Amino acid sequence: MNEELTVCPATSKMLSKAQEEGISTAFDRAKAMKPCPFGSAGSCCKNCAMGPCRISTKGEQEGKGICGATVETIAARNFARMIAAGTAAHSDHGRDVSATFIAAANGEVPGYQIKDEEKLQEVARIYGLETKGKSKEIIAQEVGKKALSEFGQQEGELGFIKRAPEKRQKLWHEHGLVPRGIDREVVELMHRTTIGVDQDQKDILMAGSRTALADGWGGSMIATELQDIMFGTPIPLRSKVNLGVLKEDQVNIIVHGHEPLLSEMIVAVAQNQEMLDYAKQKGAEGINIAGICCTANEILMRHGIPIAGNFLQQELAIVTGAVEAMVVDVQCVMQSLVSVAACYHTKIITTSKKARIPGATHLEFSEHDPINTASKIIKEAIENYPNRMKTKINIPDEELDLVAGFSHETINYMLGGSFRKSYRPLNDAIIDGRIRGVVGVVGCNNPKVTHDQVHTTLVKELIANDVLVVQTGCAAIACAKAGLLVPEAKDLAGPGLREICETVGIPPVLHCGSCVDNSRLLIAVTEMVKEGGLGNDISDLPVAGCAPEWMSEKAIAIGQYFVASGAFVVFGVTFPVTGSEKLSHLLYEEFKEITGGSWAFEPDPIKQAELIIKHIDHKRELLGIKTRPPRVLYDMAMRRELKF
Ligand code: BF8
């Protein structure tokens, strides 16, 4: 049942329950929706009131917008605006983290501290700050101020740009791709793409690349690094995943969204004896915190808090009938949560100054008193426990093990050992062919394709061909639910990768965090370059990225910063430039000559794997390390056998 909709059994069960109870979900709405073909191809312009202009490329003469804009200009503008929006989202998260970081360093935020002093020193060094003789609080204040200043900076360069390989920095300088300030790049890109400004597709996409780099090497990297310093850099840990993590006899609180500032405190306060006693008083055996989307990844990585599900499971978590409160902040939060919750006892609690939903309870997060906000939220959830509708409770059994916590520092440590932290063993394994290459499989769910199916098929295919997979976001959750994030999954890997997994004791698929943590992957590939033996730049490495089920503008920003950093990036589902041959050619081909990276669009997971492996093998050949096994092509029978 529901096999066209999802490969996740818990999702399928809850979809059936939702159907029986007459509840509409994103899956139903997607089926009913007929997307505009111009919009999805990128050839609809609504940037002024003369239109919207929808450009057909079918006839003999290529159409033009009323202002004369060509289809490639229109598609490039639309694509660039997605980059601007995605960069704004990640970076505004980074801005809030920076402001709270400064307040914490000033001792103004009870409960937050400087947990990772080593990383604090490292970031201070990268920013060129003098640390000698200074307390960690003073260093943290200076680091926080420097990070915060980069958002409004008008001239100069972002500090973390210096972390990239030297050759890459030189290339960025030559092409004018070094971001000056995060907000400046976003604002300029919005300006360039208004009517009658930049009308050259390459120029628009170069500015788009600079903006995307302000995300990856700026806003996102600031968010990751400062969160690590405040909350701890992740180390490998075990946890559980899927809707089965919800507990029938406990107060279930789901934290959903992106910024870990409040969820960190909810996790801490939920363990207070006072709260546990209060829960008992209301008839519950305890308080169970679980996550959805990237908030889930953040608190999983640092505390081992279980994950209830990924993007398309947010409504279905409520359909279990066992969620007392769903606490949301920003990004990827569906407005429909309120109407689904109205059919149960669940309270939707919005917490961000920037995001309200009509019908939800708003308990605003105060960054100066997170303990108080967290306590109020938890009490609200506990008090809601007696309101459960017993007959509506049905929690699926699915609850799988996973291992997470692979920060780039951990990969260093796991592979190199505590006395010789190093990427050398990884590079050596790539050079001798046991690991064919490294691929980041990241991004969202999208109901246009079967939920989790594209992710899991692609990742199985890659590891079977000795490709080490690193993951973030909802992609990581999808593969965790398929049992791919445990060491035992080595049995699905090719012989070389399996050998490495056995020796080091890691899964063949490494969970590296939330979507802002894609910045960890930038650092990891940079470390691979610096370690030596695999060329002088990211574009020389046998690596690639893929977002097989993407849907968010943030994914486009991430894709573009990887392309601008020299990586090959494949997107599935649909791609918003298909309406323009010229723009497609620019992104798929011409960018190779500019940044050494490029895009590809391919919805089929097996073909995605083929493209990626072909790219990896090509890079290996250029490096003179084309060795080892021919590609294994799995037929259906072989794939079925792989199941364990
Ligand atoms: O930032 S993977 S659906 S949750 S956008 Fe959203 Fe996509 Fe999930 Fe995290 Ni990323």
XYZ file of C-alpha atoms and ligand atoms in Angstrom:
654
model
C 0.000 0.000 0.000
C 1.170 3.539 -0.784
C 4.255 2.143 -2.506
C 4.071 4.848 -5.132
C 4.186 7.461 -2.412
C 6.902 6.213 -0.091
C 9.362 3.411 0.608
C 9.273 4.189 4.330
C 6.949 1.692 6.049
C 6.127 4.001 8.971
C 5.197 6.767 6.545
C 3.024 4.361 4.588
C 1.149 3.274 7.738
C 0.517 6.843 8.821
C -0.595 7.813 5.319
C -3.212 5.057 5.495
C -4.300 6.293 8.928
C -4.526 9.857 7.620
C -6.622 8.668 4.675
C -8.974 6.752 7.023
C -9.323 9.795 9.255
C -9.920 12.153 6.323
C -6.766 14.176 6.856
C -5.140 15.880 3.918
C -1.345 15.706 3.724
C 1.331 17.063 1.416
C 1.165 13.739 -0.451
C -2.530 14.345 -1.300
C -2.004 17.976 -2.195
C 0.926 17.078 -4.443
C -1.249 14.613 -6.322
C -3.938 17.236 -6.867
C -1.514 19.987 -7.877
C -0.739 20.589 -11.528
C 2.508 22.575 -11.507
C 2.867 25.267 -14.168
C 5.240 23.909 -16.850
C 6.730 27.365 -17.440
C 7.381 27.909 -13.770
C 9.053 24.562 -13.265
C 11.238 25.069 -16.353
C 12.357 28.493 -15.104
C 10.803 30.298 -18.080
C 8.133 32.316 -16.290
C 9.063 35.853 -15.211
C 6.967 37.688 -12.638
C 9.565 40.226 -11.634
C 7.388 43.135 -12.835
C 3.716 43.880 -13.434
C 3.839 43.861 -17.244
C 3.700 40.083 -17.090
C 3.881 37.423 -15.806
C 5.655 36.546 -19.051
C 5.696 32.870 -19.891
C 8.229 32.069 -22.589
C 7.774 29.158 -24.913
C 10.818 27.801 -26.682
C 8.717 25.500 -28.835
C 7.876 27.701 -31.857
C 10.228 28.702 -34.648
C 11.048 31.985 -33.017
C 12.142 31.953 -29.438
C 9.763 34.066 -27.393
C 10.759 37.079 -25.361
C 9.321 38.811 -22.328
C 7.463 42.112 -22.775
C 10.672 43.964 -21.786
C 12.567 41.908 -24.349
C 14.197 39.604 -21.807
C 15.302 36.341 -23.376
C 14.411 33.008 -21.877
C 17.966 32.505 -20.612
C 17.903 35.880 -18.868
C 14.583 34.996 -17.251
C 15.715 31.532 -16.182
C 19.039 32.890 -14.909
C 17.244 35.565 -12.874
C 14.905 32.992 -11.362
C 17.764 30.640 -10.557
C 19.783 33.481 -9.024
C 16.847 34.523 -6.859
C 16.646 30.991 -5.513
C 20.328 31.254 -4.599
C 19.687 34.599 -2.895
C 16.767 33.194 -0.900
C 18.647 30.052 0.116
C 21.694 32.059 1.122
C 19.504 34.449 3.112
C 17.897 31.565 5.010
C 21.131 29.818 5.992
C 22.871 33.089 6.723
C 20.118 34.619 8.807
C 20.408 31.477 10.914
C 24.155 32.169 11.147
C 23.455 35.782 12.135
C 21.175 34.734 15.018
C 23.737 32.209 16.197
C 26.450 34.905 16.119
C 24.351 37.338 18.188
C 23.529 34.651 20.769
C 27.171 33.556 20.774
C 28.275 37.072 21.751
C 25.619 37.232 24.464
C 26.742 33.822 25.770
C 30.376 34.947 25.772
C 29.303 37.988 27.784
C 27.680 35.655 30.312
C 24.220 36.976 29.433
C 22.667 33.630 28.466
C 22.251 31.265 31.384
C 22.813 27.684 30.267
C 25.074 28.401 27.281
C 28.838 28.101 27.535
C 31.987 27.745 25.474
C 32.210 23.979 25.128
C 34.824 23.510 22.417
C 37.838 25.654 23.287
C 40.014 23.990 20.659
C 37.641 25.061 17.908
C 37.361 28.532 19.441
C 41.136 28.912 19.169
C 41.092 27.579 15.618
C 38.376 29.979 14.461
C 40.119 32.897 16.196
C 43.310 31.951 14.350
C 41.509 31.837 10.990
C 39.991 35.253 11.713
C 43.490 36.555 12.501
C 42.636 37.434 16.106
C 45.314 37.590 18.786
C 44.520 35.070 21.534
C 47.614 35.110 23.696
C 46.900 35.877 27.336
C 43.156 36.258 26.711
C 40.432 34.331 28.533
C 38.154 32.094 26.495
C 35.296 34.526 27.156
C 37.219 37.441 25.675
C 38.312 35.373 22.668
C 34.716 34.243 22.171
C 33.461 37.843 22.305
C 35.965 38.833 19.631
C 35.173 35.799 17.461
C 31.430 36.482 17.769
C 31.826 40.150 16.872
C 33.996 39.326 13.887
C 31.473 36.740 12.672
C 28.548 39.131 13.122
C 30.400 41.924 11.303
C 30.693 39.742 8.201
C 26.973 39.979 7.535
C 26.982 43.762 7.107
C 30.521 44.036 5.767
C 30.651 46.195 2.610
C 34.196 45.676 1.363
C 36.967 43.148 1.802
C 36.548 39.380 2.037
C 34.864 36.879 4.313
C 37.305 35.391 6.816
C 36.632 31.711 6.107
C 37.514 32.114 2.419
C 41.112 31.698 3.605
C 40.329 28.104 4.603
C 39.912 27.022 0.963
C 42.816 25.481 -0.970
C 45.190 28.182 -2.239
C 44.545 27.362 -5.868
C 40.808 27.760 -5.315
C 41.249 31.117 -3.611
C 43.343 32.289 -6.549
C 40.666 31.165 -9.011
C 37.955 32.970 -7.034
C 40.037 36.149 -6.993
C 40.681 35.950 -10.721
C 36.968 35.590 -11.459
C 35.748 38.139 -8.912
C 33.954 35.450 -6.947
C 35.148 36.280 -3.446
C 32.174 37.466 -1.374
C 32.612 40.912 0.200
C 29.907 40.666 2.834
C 27.040 38.214 3.234
C 24.109 40.636 3.167
C 25.753 42.707 0.447
C 25.902 39.751 -1.940
C 22.278 38.771 -1.281
C 21.031 42.341 -1.745
C 23.096 42.902 -4.868
C 21.796 39.693 -6.412
C 18.207 40.764 -5.752
C 19.004 44.122 -7.376
C 20.716 42.577 -10.391
C 17.683 40.389 -11.044
C 15.007 43.094 -10.955
C 13.613 44.265 -14.281
C 16.072 45.985 -16.546
C 19.316 45.384 -14.662
C 21.688 42.479 -15.362
C 20.640 40.767 -18.609
C 23.593 38.534 -19.287
C 23.090 34.974 -18.051
C 26.761 34.403 -17.265
C 27.120 37.665 -15.393
C 24.003 36.856 -13.348
C 25.314 33.399 -12.501
C 28.756 34.714 -11.573
C 27.082 37.038 -9.084
C 24.948 34.071 -8.058
C 28.103 32.040 -7.440
C 29.601 34.801 -5.300
C 26.382 34.923 -3.279
C 26.313 31.148 -2.897
C 29.925 31.214 -1.690
C 28.809 33.763 0.911
C 26.483 31.015 2.119
C 28.794 27.985 2.119
C 32.007 29.684 3.219
C 30.119 32.412 5.105
C 26.709 32.212 6.759
C 26.428 28.416 6.904
C 30.019 27.952 8.040
C 29.595 30.602 10.740
C 26.443 28.820 11.972
C 28.186 25.443 12.121
C 31.401 26.629 13.737
C 29.833 28.853 16.398
C 27.231 26.201 17.242
C 30.032 23.689 17.665
C 31.942 26.029 19.967
C 28.819 26.703 22.069
C 27.178 23.308 22.079
C 30.105 20.980 21.357
C 31.595 19.575 18.159
C 29.819 16.294 17.374
C 31.449 12.942 17.976
C 30.044 9.589 16.817
C 27.089 8.338 18.809
C 24.242 5.901 18.454
C 20.583 6.772 18.347
C 17.252 5.743 16.829
C 15.212 6.922 13.880
C 11.649 6.879 12.534
C 8.202 7.423 14.000
C 8.622 4.420 16.299
C 10.797 6.621 18.544
C 7.602 8.230 19.874
C 6.525 6.738 23.219
C 2.977 5.749 24.041
C 3.392 6.337 27.784
C 5.445 9.542 27.699
C 4.950 13.199 26.906
C 6.181 13.439 23.313
C 7.643 16.760 22.262
C 8.822 17.124 18.682
C 11.289 19.878 17.862
C 11.175 20.857 14.212
C 12.874 23.486 12.096
C 16.494 24.534 11.965
C 18.161 26.624 14.621
C 19.384 24.612 17.612
C 19.408 27.600 19.981
C 16.122 26.693 21.672
C 16.090 22.944 21.078
C 19.414 22.599 22.936
C 17.729 24.064 25.975
C 14.551 22.005 25.568
C 16.717 18.886 25.621
C 18.424 20.077 28.815
C 15.312 21.270 30.669
C 13.343 18.115 29.808
C 15.769 16.200 32.017
C 15.081 18.346 35.118
C 13.602 16.387 37.991
C 10.983 19.091 38.487
C 9.745 18.584 34.915
C 9.842 14.791 35.190
C 7.823 14.952 38.423
C 5.307 17.249 36.772
C 4.956 14.798 33.870
C 4.361 11.954 36.379
C 1.744 14.037 38.095
C -0.088 14.288 34.779
C 0.059 10.528 34.292
C 3.087 10.203 31.954
C 6.114 7.985 32.548
C 8.570 10.571 31.255
C 9.327 13.241 28.679
C 10.440 12.118 25.245
C 12.077 14.602 22.882
C 12.352 13.717 19.202
C 13.287 15.753 16.150
C 12.082 16.422 12.614
C 14.128 17.962 9.781
C 17.372 19.787 10.531
C 16.659 20.595 14.179
C 16.544 16.813 14.515
C 19.968 16.511 12.919
C 21.433 19.209 15.186
C 20.348 17.619 18.475
C 21.019 14.121 17.181
C 24.602 15.035 16.309
C 25.350 16.557 19.712
C 23.096 14.655 22.141
C 21.906 11.482 20.421
C 18.266 12.654 20.575
C 16.214 10.323 18.350
C 14.812 11.447 15.010
C 11.093 11.063 14.341
C 11.372 11.686 10.625
C 12.275 13.864 7.687
C 10.485 16.669 5.868
C 7.542 14.699 4.474
C 6.863 13.060 7.832
C 6.125 16.245 9.776
C 2.347 15.995 9.344
C 2.416 12.240 9.839
C 4.130 12.525 13.220
C 0.986 14.322 14.395
C -1.212 11.636 12.794
C 0.223 9.142 15.337
C -2.017 10.931 17.842
C 0.790 10.774 20.390
C 2.466 14.172 20.046
C 1.722 16.621 22.825
C 3.604 19.522 21.252
C 5.404 20.230 18.026
C 7.797 23.102 18.604
C 8.856 24.897 15.437
C 11.146 27.780 14.581
C 12.128 28.576 10.983
C 12.332 26.891 7.559
C 10.639 23.790 6.139
C 7.711 24.052 8.559
C 4.420 23.329 6.747
C 1.520 25.681 7.410
C -0.753 22.630 7.274
C 0.600 21.427 10.629
C -2.030 23.555 12.352
C -4.962 21.988 10.484
C -3.604 18.455 10.980
C -3.053 19.166 14.683
C -6.646 20.408 14.982
C -7.797 16.806 14.408
C -5.797 15.632 17.441
C -4.743 17.149 20.742
C -1.304 18.296 19.459
C -0.239 21.880 20.089
C 1.818 23.590 17.422
C 4.091 26.067 19.158
C 5.856 28.701 17.079
C 8.912 30.191 18.756
C 10.691 32.482 16.300
C 10.278 36.245 16.076
C 10.360 35.732 12.316
C 7.781 32.997 11.869
C 4.191 32.778 13.038
C 1.404 30.511 11.817
C -2.259 31.467 12.307
C -3.853 29.023 14.741
C -0.576 28.072 16.432
C 0.413 28.960 19.991
C 3.238 31.498 19.951
C 5.787 31.255 22.760
C 8.612 33.454 21.629
C 12.159 32.306 22.192
C 14.179 34.782 24.184
C 17.859 34.340 23.433
C 18.626 35.990 26.766
C 16.548 33.524 28.723
C 16.288 30.245 26.822
C 15.739 28.233 30.008
C 12.557 30.137 30.741
C 11.209 29.682 27.187
C 12.097 25.980 27.215
C 10.414 25.489 30.621
C 7.196 27.177 29.446
C 7.078 25.006 26.335
C 7.694 21.778 28.193
C 5.037 22.613 30.798
C 2.560 23.389 28.017
C 3.274 19.955 26.508
C 2.992 18.143 29.846
C -0.336 19.809 30.557
C -1.559 18.635 27.175
C -0.798 14.952 27.903
C -4.168 14.228 29.599
C -5.938 15.596 26.482
C -4.814 12.676 24.296
C -7.573 10.986 22.329
C -6.737 7.394 23.233
C -8.623 5.861 20.312
C -6.606 7.900 17.844
C -3.182 6.786 19.032
C -1.243 4.543 16.685
C 2.547 4.711 16.766
C 4.250 2.653 14.057
C 6.825 0.110 15.288
C 9.587 1.283 12.971
C 12.529 2.448 15.031
C 15.962 1.767 13.569
C 19.485 2.179 14.900
C 21.810 4.736 13.436
C 25.250 6.164 14.073
C 25.728 9.920 13.605
C 28.175 12.615 14.672
C 30.691 12.667 11.829
C 32.012 16.192 11.972
C 35.056 16.735 9.794
C 37.157 16.674 12.980
C 35.756 13.222 13.786
C 36.497 11.892 10.311
C 40.041 13.122 10.862
C 40.261 11.376 14.196
C 38.505 8.147 13.194
C 40.676 7.637 10.159
C 43.946 8.964 11.508
C 43.739 7.897 15.137
C 43.997 10.091 18.221
C 47.772 10.473 17.995
C 47.862 11.216 14.318
C 44.671 13.010 13.369
C 44.896 13.052 9.631
C 43.121 12.601 6.338
C 46.153 10.593 5.122
C 44.481 7.204 5.509
C 41.413 8.427 3.584
C 43.562 9.839 0.791
C 45.629 6.640 0.704
C 42.484 4.518 0.503
C 41.311 6.642 -2.424
C 44.701 6.490 -4.126
C 44.918 2.691 -3.820
C 41.330 2.376 -5.024
C 39.716 0.772 -2.003
C 37.581 3.911 -1.822
C 36.684 4.991 -5.330
C 35.574 8.487 -4.326
C 33.511 10.449 -1.824
C 30.013 11.725 -2.536
C 27.772 14.023 -0.509
C 24.139 12.934 -0.832
C 22.117 15.704 0.744
C 18.866 17.647 0.626
C 15.161 17.307 1.054
C 12.126 15.178 0.282
C 9.807 16.128 -2.533
C 6.376 14.533 -3.039
C 6.899 14.669 -6.812
C 8.974 11.515 -6.357
C 8.518 8.449 -4.160
C 9.503 9.532 -0.642
C 13.023 8.336 0.308
C 13.229 6.004 -2.706
C 15.607 8.120 -4.784
C 17.899 8.751 -1.810
C 18.163 5.152 -0.729
C 18.501 3.652 -4.217
C 21.269 6.081 -5.136
C 23.176 5.597 -1.897
C 22.990 1.792 -2.093
C 24.291 1.944 -5.642
C 27.152 4.243 -4.662
C 28.377 2.229 -1.689
C 28.094 -1.004 -3.689
C 30.603 0.626 -6.012
C 33.063 1.536 -3.236
C 31.993 5.162 -2.986
C 32.050 6.537 0.570
C 28.863 8.527 1.136
C 28.630 11.538 3.436
C 25.225 12.964 4.236
C 23.346 15.869 5.755
C 19.737 17.036 6.045
C 16.673 14.972 5.235
C 18.746 12.775 2.919
C 20.645 11.466 5.944
C 17.380 10.730 7.735
C 16.065 8.846 4.684
C 19.108 6.582 4.610
C 19.118 6.135 8.381
C 15.546 4.821 8.115
C 16.756 2.330 5.509
C 19.399 0.994 7.913
C 22.349 2.440 5.996
C 23.871 4.470 8.827
C 25.118 1.580 10.955
C 28.445 -0.262 10.697
C 26.569 -3.438 9.671
C 25.621 -1.708 6.405
C 29.184 -2.466 5.296
C 27.706 -5.701 3.943
C 26.058 -3.601 1.241
C 29.346 -1.961 0.317
C 31.807 -3.005 -2.353
C 34.886 -4.961 -1.187
C 37.222 -1.971 -0.879
C 34.857 0.243 1.063
C 33.798 -2.725 3.196
C 37.419 -3.333 4.155
C 37.815 0.295 5.283
C 34.552 0.200 7.235
C 35.640 -3.009 8.984
C 39.079 -1.669 9.826
C 37.912 1.688 11.140
C 34.526 0.594 12.472
C 32.484 3.174 10.583
C 29.334 2.833 8.480
C 29.734 3.238 4.707
C 27.374 6.213 4.964
C 28.398 8.983 7.367
C 25.909 11.395 8.920
C 27.585 14.817 9.003
C 24.694 16.919 10.294
C 22.120 19.482 9.236
C 21.999 21.466 5.987
C 24.149 24.332 7.307
C 26.639 21.559 8.106
C 27.263 21.095 4.409
C 29.989 23.574 5.313
C 31.635 20.628 7.130
C 31.848 18.899 3.745
C 33.622 21.937 2.258
C 36.212 21.679 5.011
C 36.517 17.914 4.571
C 37.253 18.203 0.832
C 39.701 21.032 1.549
C 41.513 18.822 4.056
C 41.709 16.084 1.429
C 43.405 18.530 -0.950
C 45.782 19.784 1.728
C 46.725 16.247 2.769
C 48.232 15.737 -0.679
C 48.260 13.121 -3.395
C 44.891 14.018 -4.901
C 45.688 17.178 -6.827
C 45.837 20.813 -5.778
C 42.220 21.846 -5.757
C 38.744 20.606 -4.898
C 38.047 20.283 -8.630
C 40.843 17.689 -8.883
C 39.272 15.325 -6.315
C 37.188 12.258 -7.181
C 34.206 13.698 -5.322
C 30.671 14.840 -6.167
C 27.447 16.039 -4.581
C 23.840 15.089 -5.158
C 20.426 16.253 -3.931
C 18.192 13.498 -5.326
C 14.869 14.663 -3.802
C 15.480 18.399 -3.385
C 12.703 20.951 -3.057
C 13.997 24.017 -1.177
C 15.673 27.151 -2.545
C 18.331 26.430 0.065
C 19.322 23.331 -1.886
C 20.003 25.445 -4.987
C 22.237 27.767 -2.942
C 24.126 24.735 -1.604
C 24.456 23.217 -5.074
C 25.807 26.464 -6.484
C 28.391 26.909 -3.719
C 29.656 23.396 -4.370
C 29.821 24.072 -8.118
C 31.646 27.350 -7.426
C 33.990 25.415 -5.130
C 34.851 23.015 -7.953
C 32.492 20.077 -7.396
C 30.248 18.143 -9.759
C 26.644 18.388 -8.511
C 23.668 16.304 -9.653
C 20.074 17.270 -8.820
C 17.045 15.012 -9.188
C 13.251 15.574 -9.328
C 13.145 18.607 -11.624
C 15.518 21.435 -12.447
C 14.409 25.035 -12.863
C 16.505 25.838 -15.946
C 15.199 23.242 -18.371
C 13.262 25.961 -20.236
C 16.508 27.489 -21.464
C 19.011 25.531 -23.483
C 21.594 28.278 -23.166
C 21.368 28.455 -19.389
C 21.426 24.663 -19.143
C 24.589 24.669 -21.252
C 26.152 27.335 -19.057
C 25.497 25.350 -15.878
C 26.151 21.851 -17.242
C 29.165 22.622 -19.460
C 30.603 26.140 -19.420
C 30.998 26.270 -15.662
C 33.586 23.463 -15.956
C 35.852 26.007 -17.636
C 35.152 28.691 -15.054
C 35.156 26.987 -11.645
C 36.002 23.395 -12.544
C 32.605 22.384 -11.125
C 29.331 21.832 -12.945
C 25.684 20.882 -12.566
C 23.778 17.929 -13.976
C 20.087 17.086 -13.833
C 18.976 13.465 -13.673
C 15.870 12.220 -11.847
C 16.637 8.473 -12.019
C 18.777 7.279 -9.077
C 20.608 4.572 -11.017
C 21.457 7.026 -13.776
C 22.510 9.550 -11.109
C 24.930 6.940 -9.776
C 26.223 6.268 -13.287
C 26.884 9.970 -13.887
C 28.621 10.345 -10.537
C 30.765 7.233 -10.936
C 31.719 8.278 -14.454
C 32.810 11.646 -13.090
C 34.763 10.039 -10.248
C 36.503 7.641 -12.637
C 37.381 10.526 -14.942
C 38.961 12.429 -12.046
C 40.837 9.285 -10.998
C 42.152 8.935 -14.502
C 43.355 12.543 -14.547
C 45.084 11.923 -11.217
C 46.735 8.805 -12.621
C 45.051 6.513 -10.096
C 42.547 4.743 -12.306
C 42.832 1.365 -10.717
C 40.645 -1.290 -9.252
C 37.416 -2.900 -9.930
C 35.097 -2.362 -12.843
C 31.745 -0.897 -11.919
C 29.233 -3.436 -10.623
C 25.901 -3.066 -12.339
C 23.238 -4.418 -10.036
C 20.151 -5.921 -11.594
C 16.863 -6.164 -9.684
C 17.580 -9.667 -8.363
C 20.969 -8.639 -7.046
C 19.482 -5.568 -5.427
C 16.807 -7.591 -3.719
C 19.502 -9.888 -2.357
C 21.251 -6.906 -0.838
C 18.409 -6.367 1.623
C 19.277 -7.390 5.151
O 17.643 22.567 5.620
S 16.999 18.972 3.751
S 13.629 19.676 3.635
S 14.952 20.317 6.615
S 15.873 22.252 3.205
Fe 14.371 21.372 4.712
Fe 15.514 20.209 2.730
Fe 15.094 18.909 4.925
Fe 16.879 21.271 6.600
Ni 17.679 21.278 4.205
